[in-house]
Amino acid sequence: MTTPASTKPYAEVIGDPIAQSKSPLIHGFWLEQLGIDAEYHACHVKSEELQDYVERRRDDTNWRGCNVTIPHKLAIMDFVDDPGNVRDSIGAMNTIFRQEDGALAGTNTDAAGFFAPIADGEWQGAHAVMIGAGGAARAVLFALKQAGMDDVTIIARNALKASGLLMQAGLKGQVLPMDASLPQADLLVNASPLGMSGQPALDIDVGALPDHALVYDLVYAPLETELLKSARDHGLETVDGLDMLIGQAALAFELFFGQTPPMDKDDSLRKLLTA
Ligand code: NAP
């Protein structure tokens, strides 16, 4: 484990691997914009080091908390003092922060980060189709349920896992195999890595979706995925993965540093992240 020494207040993102994380760029940008004298690092933490990491940081009063990424989003729940209702709701944690009494609390900002860009839509009673049944999918399902949807179709290679997620989220719906034709939907979400650089392509035809459907890809590298390009070619509205990435980071930033990030600077931040 790399231990960044800092005499300033700091937060970090932990995972294995971690070099690919864009969180240091995002938080660093906001710290600079707001003139906050603090730091945000990436810290490589292997699974067997996770408990030790939390115990060391607990005693470091400069440490404001951390974002948590693959593969620690489930395991970290065992090491915080106050996991809230995360275990029973989303079932995965992406942010740890220090409370006023020093206790470590955990939360998940992915669901709110996912929903923020589509919050203006009318989703009560709508039908969504989601591809993938991993950690991000849990946050998406939680958000969709909160938004008043109760019918979600999951397209996944592991039907049992996908059915379990629907049940845990309190949603009705069906699970289809990866080669199924895309059913009618008001919202299509790709919560799998398919279409990401270095991953297989996402083989799905969005041509049959209704004109009002919105297509949302959580993948942000590349930003313009084949899915989003095809959706735009069909005249459909789209949301890319950077919106969620920035949204979930903004909520964590407030928990770490007590200030709201300057969202009016989003265009500059997006340029930085895609440079
Ligand atoms: P994860 O926990 O590893 O889950 C990935 C899901 O995709 C699993 O259900 C997995 O199937 C499925 N999958 C992977 N490869 C597949 C393949 N070749 N064919 C069919 N299904 C496949 O990952 P995650 O954390 O949910 O992340 C998923 C994607 O969302 C990633 O691209 C990640 O970068 C992105 N993401 C973006 C944000 C954002 O802020 N924009 C936030 C979180 C995640 P199994 O269940 O069978 O393993």
PDB file of N, CA, C and O and ligand atoms in Angstrom, residues 69-70 73 110 131-138 155-158 161 178 190-194 196 199-200 216-220 240-246 248, ligand 1:
ATOM      1  N   THR A  69     -13.280   2.109  -4.755  1.00  0.00           N
ATOM      2  CA  THR A  69     -13.646   1.523  -6.041  1.00  0.00           C
ATOM      3  C   THR A  69     -13.273   0.040  -6.066  1.00  0.00           C
ATOM      4  O   THR A  69     -12.882  -0.531  -5.033  1.00  0.00           O
ATOM      5  N   ILE A  70     -13.438  -0.576  -7.222  1.00  0.00           N
ATOM      6  CA  ILE A  70     -13.229  -2.016  -7.387  1.00  0.00           C
ATOM      7  C   ILE A  70     -11.880  -2.443  -6.817  1.00  0.00           C
ATOM      8  O   ILE A  70     -10.894  -1.759  -7.074  1.00  0.00           O
ATOM      9  N   LYS A  73     -15.854  -2.367  -2.797  1.00  0.00           N
ATOM     10  CA  LYS A  73     -17.123  -1.707  -2.471  1.00  0.00           C
ATOM     11  C   LYS A  73     -18.018  -2.511  -1.524  1.00  0.00           C
ATOM     12  O   LYS A  73     -18.851  -1.941  -0.823  1.00  0.00           O
ATOM     13  N   ASP A 110     -23.166   6.844  -5.698  1.00  0.00           N
ATOM     14  CA  ASP A 110     -23.357   6.467  -7.108  1.00  0.00           C
ATOM     15  C   ASP A 110     -24.818   6.617  -7.551  1.00  0.00           C
ATOM     16  O   ASP A 110     -25.081   7.030  -8.684  1.00  0.00           O
ATOM     17  N   ILE A 131     -28.407  -3.098 -18.803  1.00  0.00           N
ATOM     18  CA  ILE A 131     -27.448  -4.159 -19.164  1.00  0.00           C
ATOM     19  C   ILE A 131     -26.404  -4.245 -18.056  1.00  0.00           C
ATOM     20  O   ILE A 131     -25.811  -3.227 -17.690  1.00  0.00           O
ATOM     21  N   GLY A 132     -26.211  -5.457 -17.525  1.00  0.00           N
ATOM     22  CA  GLY A 132     -25.214  -5.649 -16.472  1.00  0.00           C
ATOM     23  C   GLY A 132     -25.869  -5.843 -15.104  1.00  0.00           C
ATOM     24  O   GLY A 132     -26.986  -5.375 -14.867  1.00  0.00           O
ATOM     25  N   ALA A 133     -25.151  -6.548 -14.230  1.00  0.00           N
ATOM     26  CA  ALA A 133     -25.703  -6.857 -12.904  1.00  0.00           C
ATOM     27  C   ALA A 133     -24.610  -6.804 -11.849  1.00  0.00           C
ATOM     28  O   ALA A 133     -24.577  -7.604 -10.919  1.00  0.00           O
ATOM     29  N   GLY A 134     -23.702  -5.825 -11.986  1.00  0.00           N
ATOM     30  CA  GLY A 134     -22.605  -5.703 -11.033  1.00  0.00           C
ATOM     31  C   GLY A 134     -22.859  -4.591 -10.026  1.00  0.00           C
ATOM     32  O   GLY A 134     -24.001  -4.247  -9.716  1.00  0.00           O
ATOM     33  N   GLY A 135     -21.756  -4.001  -9.521  1.00  0.00           N
ATOM     34  CA  GLY A 135     -21.861  -2.980  -8.475  1.00  0.00           C
ATOM     35  C   GLY A 135     -22.604  -1.731  -8.923  1.00  0.00           C
ATOM     36  O   GLY A 135     -23.459  -1.208  -8.203  1.00  0.00           O
ATOM     37  N   ALA A 136     -22.290  -1.243 -10.121  1.00  0.00           N
ATOM     38  CA  ALA A 136     -22.955  -0.030 -10.605  1.00  0.00           C
ATOM     39  C   ALA A 136     -24.447  -0.294 -10.819  1.00  0.00           C
ATOM     40  O   ALA A 136     -25.285   0.582 -10.565  1.00  0.00           O
ATOM     41  N   ALA A 137     -24.769  -1.511 -11.274  1.00  0.00           N
ATOM     42  CA  ALA A 137     -26.178  -1.867 -11.516  1.00  0.00           C
ATOM     43  C   ALA A 137     -27.004  -1.755 -10.233  1.00  0.00           C
ATOM     44  O   ALA A 137     -28.166  -1.339 -10.258  1.00  0.00           O
ATOM     45  N   ARG A 138     -26.407  -2.090  -9.107  1.00  0.00           N
ATOM     46  CA  ARG A 138     -27.123  -1.993  -7.822  1.00  0.00           C
ATOM     47  C   ARG A 138     -27.549  -0.552  -7.552  1.00  0.00           C
ATOM     48  O   ARG A 138     -28.673  -0.287  -7.125  1.00  0.00           O
ATOM     49  N   ILE A 155     -30.668  -7.166 -18.734  1.00  0.00           N
ATOM     50  CA  ILE A 155     -30.006  -8.048 -19.698  1.00  0.00           C
ATOM     51  C   ILE A 155     -28.637  -8.378 -19.113  1.00  0.00           C
ATOM     52  O   ILE A 155     -27.831  -7.474 -18.862  1.00  0.00           O
ATOM     53  N   ALA A 156     -28.420  -9.667 -18.829  1.00  0.00           N
ATOM     54  CA  ALA A 156     -27.193 -10.044 -18.117  1.00  0.00           C
ATOM     55  C   ALA A 156     -26.785 -11.464 -18.473  1.00  0.00           C
ATOM     56  O   ALA A 156     -27.607 -12.273 -18.899  1.00  0.00           O
ATOM     57  N   ARG A 157     -25.492 -11.751 -18.266  1.00  0.00           N
ATOM     58  CA  ARG A 157     -25.036 -13.118 -18.554  1.00  0.00           C
ATOM     59  C   ARG A 157     -25.271 -14.041 -17.358  1.00  0.00           C
ATOM     60  O   ARG A 157     -25.246 -15.251 -17.499  1.00  0.00           O
ATOM     61  N   ASN A 158     -25.476 -13.475 -16.183  1.00  0.00           N
ATOM     62  CA  ASN A 158     -25.727 -14.282 -14.998  1.00  0.00           C
ATOM     63  C   ASN A 158     -27.148 -13.992 -14.499  1.00  0.00           C
ATOM     64  O   ASN A 158     -27.394 -13.041 -13.756  1.00  0.00           O
ATOM     65  N   LYS A 161     -27.908 -13.906 -10.614  1.00  0.00           N
ATOM     66  CA  LYS A 161     -27.407 -12.683  -9.968  1.00  0.00           C
ATOM     67  C   LYS A 161     -28.335 -11.509 -10.282  1.00  0.00           C
ATOM     68  O   LYS A 161     -28.703 -10.725  -9.393  1.00  0.00           O
ATOM     69  N   MET A 178     -27.919 -12.138 -22.882  1.00  0.00           N
ATOM     70  CA  MET A 178     -27.200 -11.089 -23.601  1.00  0.00           C
ATOM     71  C   MET A 178     -27.604 -10.993 -25.071  1.00  0.00           C
ATOM     72  O   MET A 178     -27.522  -9.921 -25.659  1.00  0.00           O
ATOM     73  N   ASN A 190     -26.699   1.267 -19.924  1.00  0.00           N
ATOM     74  CA  ASN A 190     -25.617   0.281 -19.956  1.00  0.00           C
ATOM     75  C   ASN A 190     -24.809   0.394 -18.673  1.00  0.00           C
ATOM     76  O   ASN A 190     -24.063   1.355 -18.471  1.00  0.00           O
ATOM     77  N   ALA A 191     -24.975  -0.595 -17.780  1.00  0.00           N
ATOM     78  CA  ALA A 191     -24.225  -0.628 -16.523  1.00  0.00           C
ATOM     79  C   ALA A 191     -23.206  -1.766 -16.552  1.00  0.00           C
ATOM     80  O   ALA A 191     -22.826  -2.292 -15.508  1.00  0.00           O
ATOM     81  N   SER A 192     -22.786  -2.132 -17.756  1.00  0.00           N
ATOM     82  CA  SER A 192     -21.727  -3.136 -17.913  1.00  0.00           C
ATOM     83  C   SER A 192     -20.501  -2.448 -18.521  1.00  0.00           C
ATOM     84  O   SER A 192     -20.618  -1.340 -19.044  1.00  0.00           O
ATOM     85  N   PRO A 193     -19.338  -3.105 -18.496  1.00  0.00           N
ATOM     86  CA  PRO A 193     -18.167  -2.484 -19.131  1.00  0.00           C
ATOM     87  C   PRO A 193     -18.148  -2.677 -20.647  1.00  0.00           C
ATOM     88  O   PRO A 193     -17.184  -2.249 -21.295  1.00  0.00           O
ATOM     89  N   LEU A 194     -19.157  -3.307 -21.212  1.00  0.00           N
ATOM     90  CA  LEU A 194     -19.162  -3.540 -22.659  1.00  0.00           C
ATOM     91  C   LEU A 194     -19.186  -2.214 -23.409  1.00  0.00           C
ATOM     92  O   LEU A 194     -19.979  -1.328 -23.092  1.00  0.00           O
ATOM     93  N   MET A 196     -16.511  -0.331 -23.425  1.00  0.00           N
ATOM     94  CA  MET A 196     -15.399   0.426 -22.834  1.00  0.00           C
ATOM     95  C   MET A 196     -14.104   0.070 -23.588  1.00  0.00           C
ATOM     96  O   MET A 196     -13.988  -1.032 -24.123  1.00  0.00           O
ATOM     97  N   GLN A 199     -12.532  -3.538 -23.835  1.00  0.00           N
ATOM     98  CA  GLN A 199     -13.581  -4.522 -23.535  1.00  0.00           C
ATOM     99  C   GLN A 199     -14.316  -4.866 -24.831  1.00  0.00           C
ATOM    100  O   GLN A 199     -14.275  -4.087 -25.792  1.00  0.00           O
ATOM    101  N   PRO A 200     -15.023  -6.014 -24.838  1.00  0.00           N
ATOM    102  CA  PRO A 200     -15.791  -6.339 -26.044  1.00  0.00           C
ATOM    103  C   PRO A 200     -16.848  -5.274 -26.326  1.00  0.00           C
ATOM    104  O   PRO A 200     -17.244  -4.523 -25.431  1.00  0.00           O
ATOM    105  N   TYR A 216     -28.568   5.854 -21.752  1.00  0.00           N
ATOM    106  CA  TYR A 216     -27.608   6.323 -20.747  1.00  0.00           C
ATOM    107  C   TYR A 216     -26.501   5.281 -20.664  1.00  0.00           C
ATOM    108  O   TYR A 216     -26.753   4.128 -20.337  1.00  0.00           O
ATOM    109  N   ASP A 217     -25.273   5.693 -20.961  1.00  0.00           N
ATOM    110  CA  ASP A 217     -24.146   4.760 -20.886  1.00  0.00           C
ATOM    111  C   ASP A 217     -23.247   5.155 -19.719  1.00  0.00           C
ATOM    112  O   ASP A 217     -22.731   6.272 -19.682  1.00  0.00           O
ATOM    113  N   LEU A 218     -23.054   4.248 -18.764  1.00  0.00           N
ATOM    114  CA  LEU A 218     -22.190   4.551 -17.616  1.00  0.00           C
ATOM    115  C   LEU A 218     -20.716   4.569 -17.996  1.00  0.00           C
ATOM    116  O   LEU A 218     -19.884   5.140 -17.285  1.00  0.00           O
ATOM    117  N   VAL A 219     -20.393   3.922 -19.115  1.00  0.00           N
ATOM    118  CA  VAL A 219     -18.998   3.901 -19.578  1.00  0.00           C
ATOM    119  C   VAL A 219     -18.558   5.321 -19.935  1.00  0.00           C
ATOM    120  O   VAL A 219     -19.324   6.061 -20.558  1.00  0.00           O
ATOM    121  N   TYR A 220     -17.359   5.717 -19.504  1.00  0.00           N
ATOM    122  CA  TYR A 220     -16.882   7.063 -19.848  1.00  0.00           C
ATOM    123  C   TYR A 220     -15.534   7.050 -20.572  1.00  0.00           C
ATOM    124  O   TYR A 220     -14.950   8.104 -20.812  1.00  0.00           O
ATOM    125  N   ASP A 240     -23.999  10.586 -21.082  1.00  0.00           N
ATOM    126  CA  ASP A 240     -22.760   9.810 -21.021  1.00  0.00           C
ATOM    127  C   ASP A 240     -22.273   9.619 -19.581  1.00  0.00           C
ATOM    128  O   ASP A 240     -22.808  10.223 -18.644  1.00  0.00           O
ATOM    129  N   GLY A 241     -21.266   8.753 -19.425  1.00  0.00           N
ATOM    130  CA  GLY A 241     -20.814   8.355 -18.097  1.00  0.00           C
ATOM    131  C   GLY A 241     -20.136   9.449 -17.278  1.00  0.00           C
ATOM    132  O   GLY A 241     -20.028   9.331 -16.052  1.00  0.00           O
ATOM    133  N   LEU A 242     -19.680  10.519 -17.942  1.00  0.00           N
ATOM    134  CA  LEU A 242     -18.999  11.569 -17.173  1.00  0.00           C
ATOM    135  C   LEU A 242     -19.961  12.316 -16.261  1.00  0.00           C
ATOM    136  O   LEU A 242     -19.584  12.788 -15.193  1.00  0.00           O
ATOM    137  N   ASP A 243     -21.225  12.434 -16.692  1.00  0.00           N
ATOM    138  CA  ASP A 243     -22.204  13.126 -15.850  1.00  0.00           C
ATOM    139  C   ASP A 243     -22.345  12.422 -14.500  1.00  0.00           C
ATOM    140  O   ASP A 243     -22.384  13.052 -13.447  1.00  0.00           O
ATOM    141  N   MET A 244     -22.416  11.101 -14.548  1.00  0.00           N
ATOM    142  CA  MET A 244     -22.542  10.339 -13.296  1.00  0.00           C
ATOM    143  C   MET A 244     -21.253  10.413 -12.481  1.00  0.00           C
ATOM    144  O   MET A 244     -21.269  10.582 -11.253  1.00  0.00           O
ATOM    145  N   LEU A 245     -20.135  10.322 -13.191  1.00  0.00           N
ATOM    146  CA  LEU A 245     -18.836  10.365 -12.506  1.00  0.00           C
ATOM    147  C   LEU A 245     -18.677  11.678 -11.735  1.00  0.00           C
ATOM    148  O   LEU A 245     -18.256  11.697 -10.577  1.00  0.00           O
ATOM    149  N   ILE A 246     -19.040  12.773 -12.387  1.00  0.00           N
ATOM    150  CA  ILE A 246     -18.914  14.083 -11.750  1.00  0.00           C
ATOM    151  C   ILE A 246     -19.959  14.216 -10.637  1.00  0.00           C
ATOM    152  O   ILE A 246     -19.669  14.727  -9.549  1.00  0.00           O
ATOM    153  N   GLN A 248     -21.417  11.829  -8.735  1.00  0.00           N
ATOM    154  CA  GLN A 248     -21.117  11.062  -7.509  1.00  0.00           C
ATOM    155  C   GLN A 248     -19.929  11.674  -6.770  1.00  0.00           C
ATOM    156  O   GLN A 248     -19.878  11.679  -5.546  1.00  0.00           O
TER     157      GLN A 248
HETATM  158  P1  NAP B   1     -18.717  -4.838 -12.074  1.00  0.00           P
HETATM  159  O1  NAP B   1     -19.176  -4.782 -10.669  1.00  0.00           O
HETATM  160  O2  NAP B   1     -17.502  -5.591 -12.426  1.00  0.00           O
HETATM  161  O3  NAP B   1     -19.964  -5.386 -12.930  1.00  0.00           O
HETATM  162  C1  NAP B   1     -19.897  -5.522 -14.323  1.00  0.00           C
HETATM  163  C2  NAP B   1     -21.165  -6.212 -14.836  1.00  0.00           C
HETATM  164  O4  NAP B   1     -21.048  -6.343 -16.253  1.00  0.00           O
HETATM  165  C3  NAP B   1     -21.341  -7.616 -14.261  1.00  0.00           C
HETATM  166  O5  NAP B   1     -22.711  -7.898 -14.151  1.00  0.00           O
HETATM  167  C4  NAP B   1     -20.691  -8.486 -15.337  1.00  0.00           C
HETATM  168  O6  NAP B   1     -21.243  -9.774 -15.436  1.00  0.00           O
HETATM  169  C5  NAP B   1     -21.066  -7.737 -16.592  1.00  0.00           C
HETATM  170  N1  NAP B   1     -20.104  -8.032 -17.643  1.00  0.00           N
HETATM  171  C6  NAP B   1     -18.772  -7.796 -17.629  1.00  0.00           C
HETATM  172  N2  NAP B   1     -18.211  -8.244 -18.773  1.00  0.00           N
HETATM  173  C7  NAP B   1     -19.215  -8.778 -19.501  1.00  0.00           C
HETATM  174  C8  NAP B   1     -19.271  -9.405 -20.764  1.00  0.00           C
HETATM  175  N3  NAP B   1     -18.174  -9.579 -21.536  1.00  0.00           N
HETATM  176  N4  NAP B   1     -20.471  -9.858 -21.218  1.00  0.00           N
HETATM  177  C9  NAP B   1     -21.582  -9.698 -20.464  1.00  0.00           C
HETATM  178  N5  NAP B   1     -21.597  -9.102 -19.243  1.00  0.00           N
HETATM  179  C10 NAP B   1     -20.422  -8.652 -18.779  1.00  0.00           C
HETATM  180  O7  NAP B   1     -18.470  -3.368 -12.638  1.00  0.00           O
HETATM  181  P2  NAP B   1     -19.263  -2.049 -12.234  1.00  0.00           P
HETATM  182  O8  NAP B   1     -18.591  -1.369 -11.117  1.00  0.00           O
HETATM  183  O9  NAP B   1     -20.710  -2.402 -12.109  1.00  0.00           O
HETATM  184  O10 NAP B   1     -19.002  -1.140 -13.539  1.00  0.00           O
HETATM  185  C11 NAP B   1     -19.663  -1.412 -14.753  1.00  0.00           C
HETATM  186  C12 NAP B   1     -19.349  -0.296 -15.751  1.00  0.00           C
HETATM  187  O11 NAP B   1     -19.881   0.936 -15.262  1.00  0.00           O
HETATM  188  C13 NAP B   1     -17.849  -0.039 -15.937  1.00  0.00           C
HETATM  189  O12 NAP B   1     -17.622   0.291 -17.285  1.00  0.00           O
HETATM  190  C14 NAP B   1     -17.555   1.157 -15.057  1.00  0.00           C
HETATM  191  O13 NAP B   1     -16.477   1.917 -15.541  1.00  0.00           O
HETATM  192  C15 NAP B   1     -18.867   1.918 -15.215  1.00  0.00           C
HETATM  193  N6  NAP B   1     -19.134   2.780 -14.054  1.00  0.00           N
HETATM  194  C16 NAP B   1     -19.255   4.093 -14.300  1.00  0.00           C
HETATM  195  C17 NAP B   1     -19.533   4.935 -13.254  1.00  0.00           C
HETATM  196  C18 NAP B   1     -19.678   6.400 -13.541  1.00  0.00           C
HETATM  197  O14 NAP B   1     -19.628   7.202 -12.600  1.00  0.00           O
HETATM  198  N7  NAP B   1     -19.887   6.775 -14.786  1.00  0.00           N
HETATM  199  C19 NAP B   1     -19.674   4.464 -11.944  1.00  0.00           C
HETATM  200  C20 NAP B   1     -19.546   3.082 -11.733  1.00  0.00           C
HETATM  201  C21 NAP B   1     -19.254   2.245 -12.811  1.00  0.00           C
HETATM  202  P3  NAP B   1     -21.103 -10.868 -14.227  1.00  0.00           P
HETATM  203  O15 NAP B   1     -22.076 -10.378 -13.193  1.00  0.00           O
HETATM  204  O16 NAP B   1     -21.512 -12.115 -14.873  1.00  0.00           O
HETATM  205  O17 NAP B   1     -19.665 -10.790 -13.797  1.00  0.00           O
END
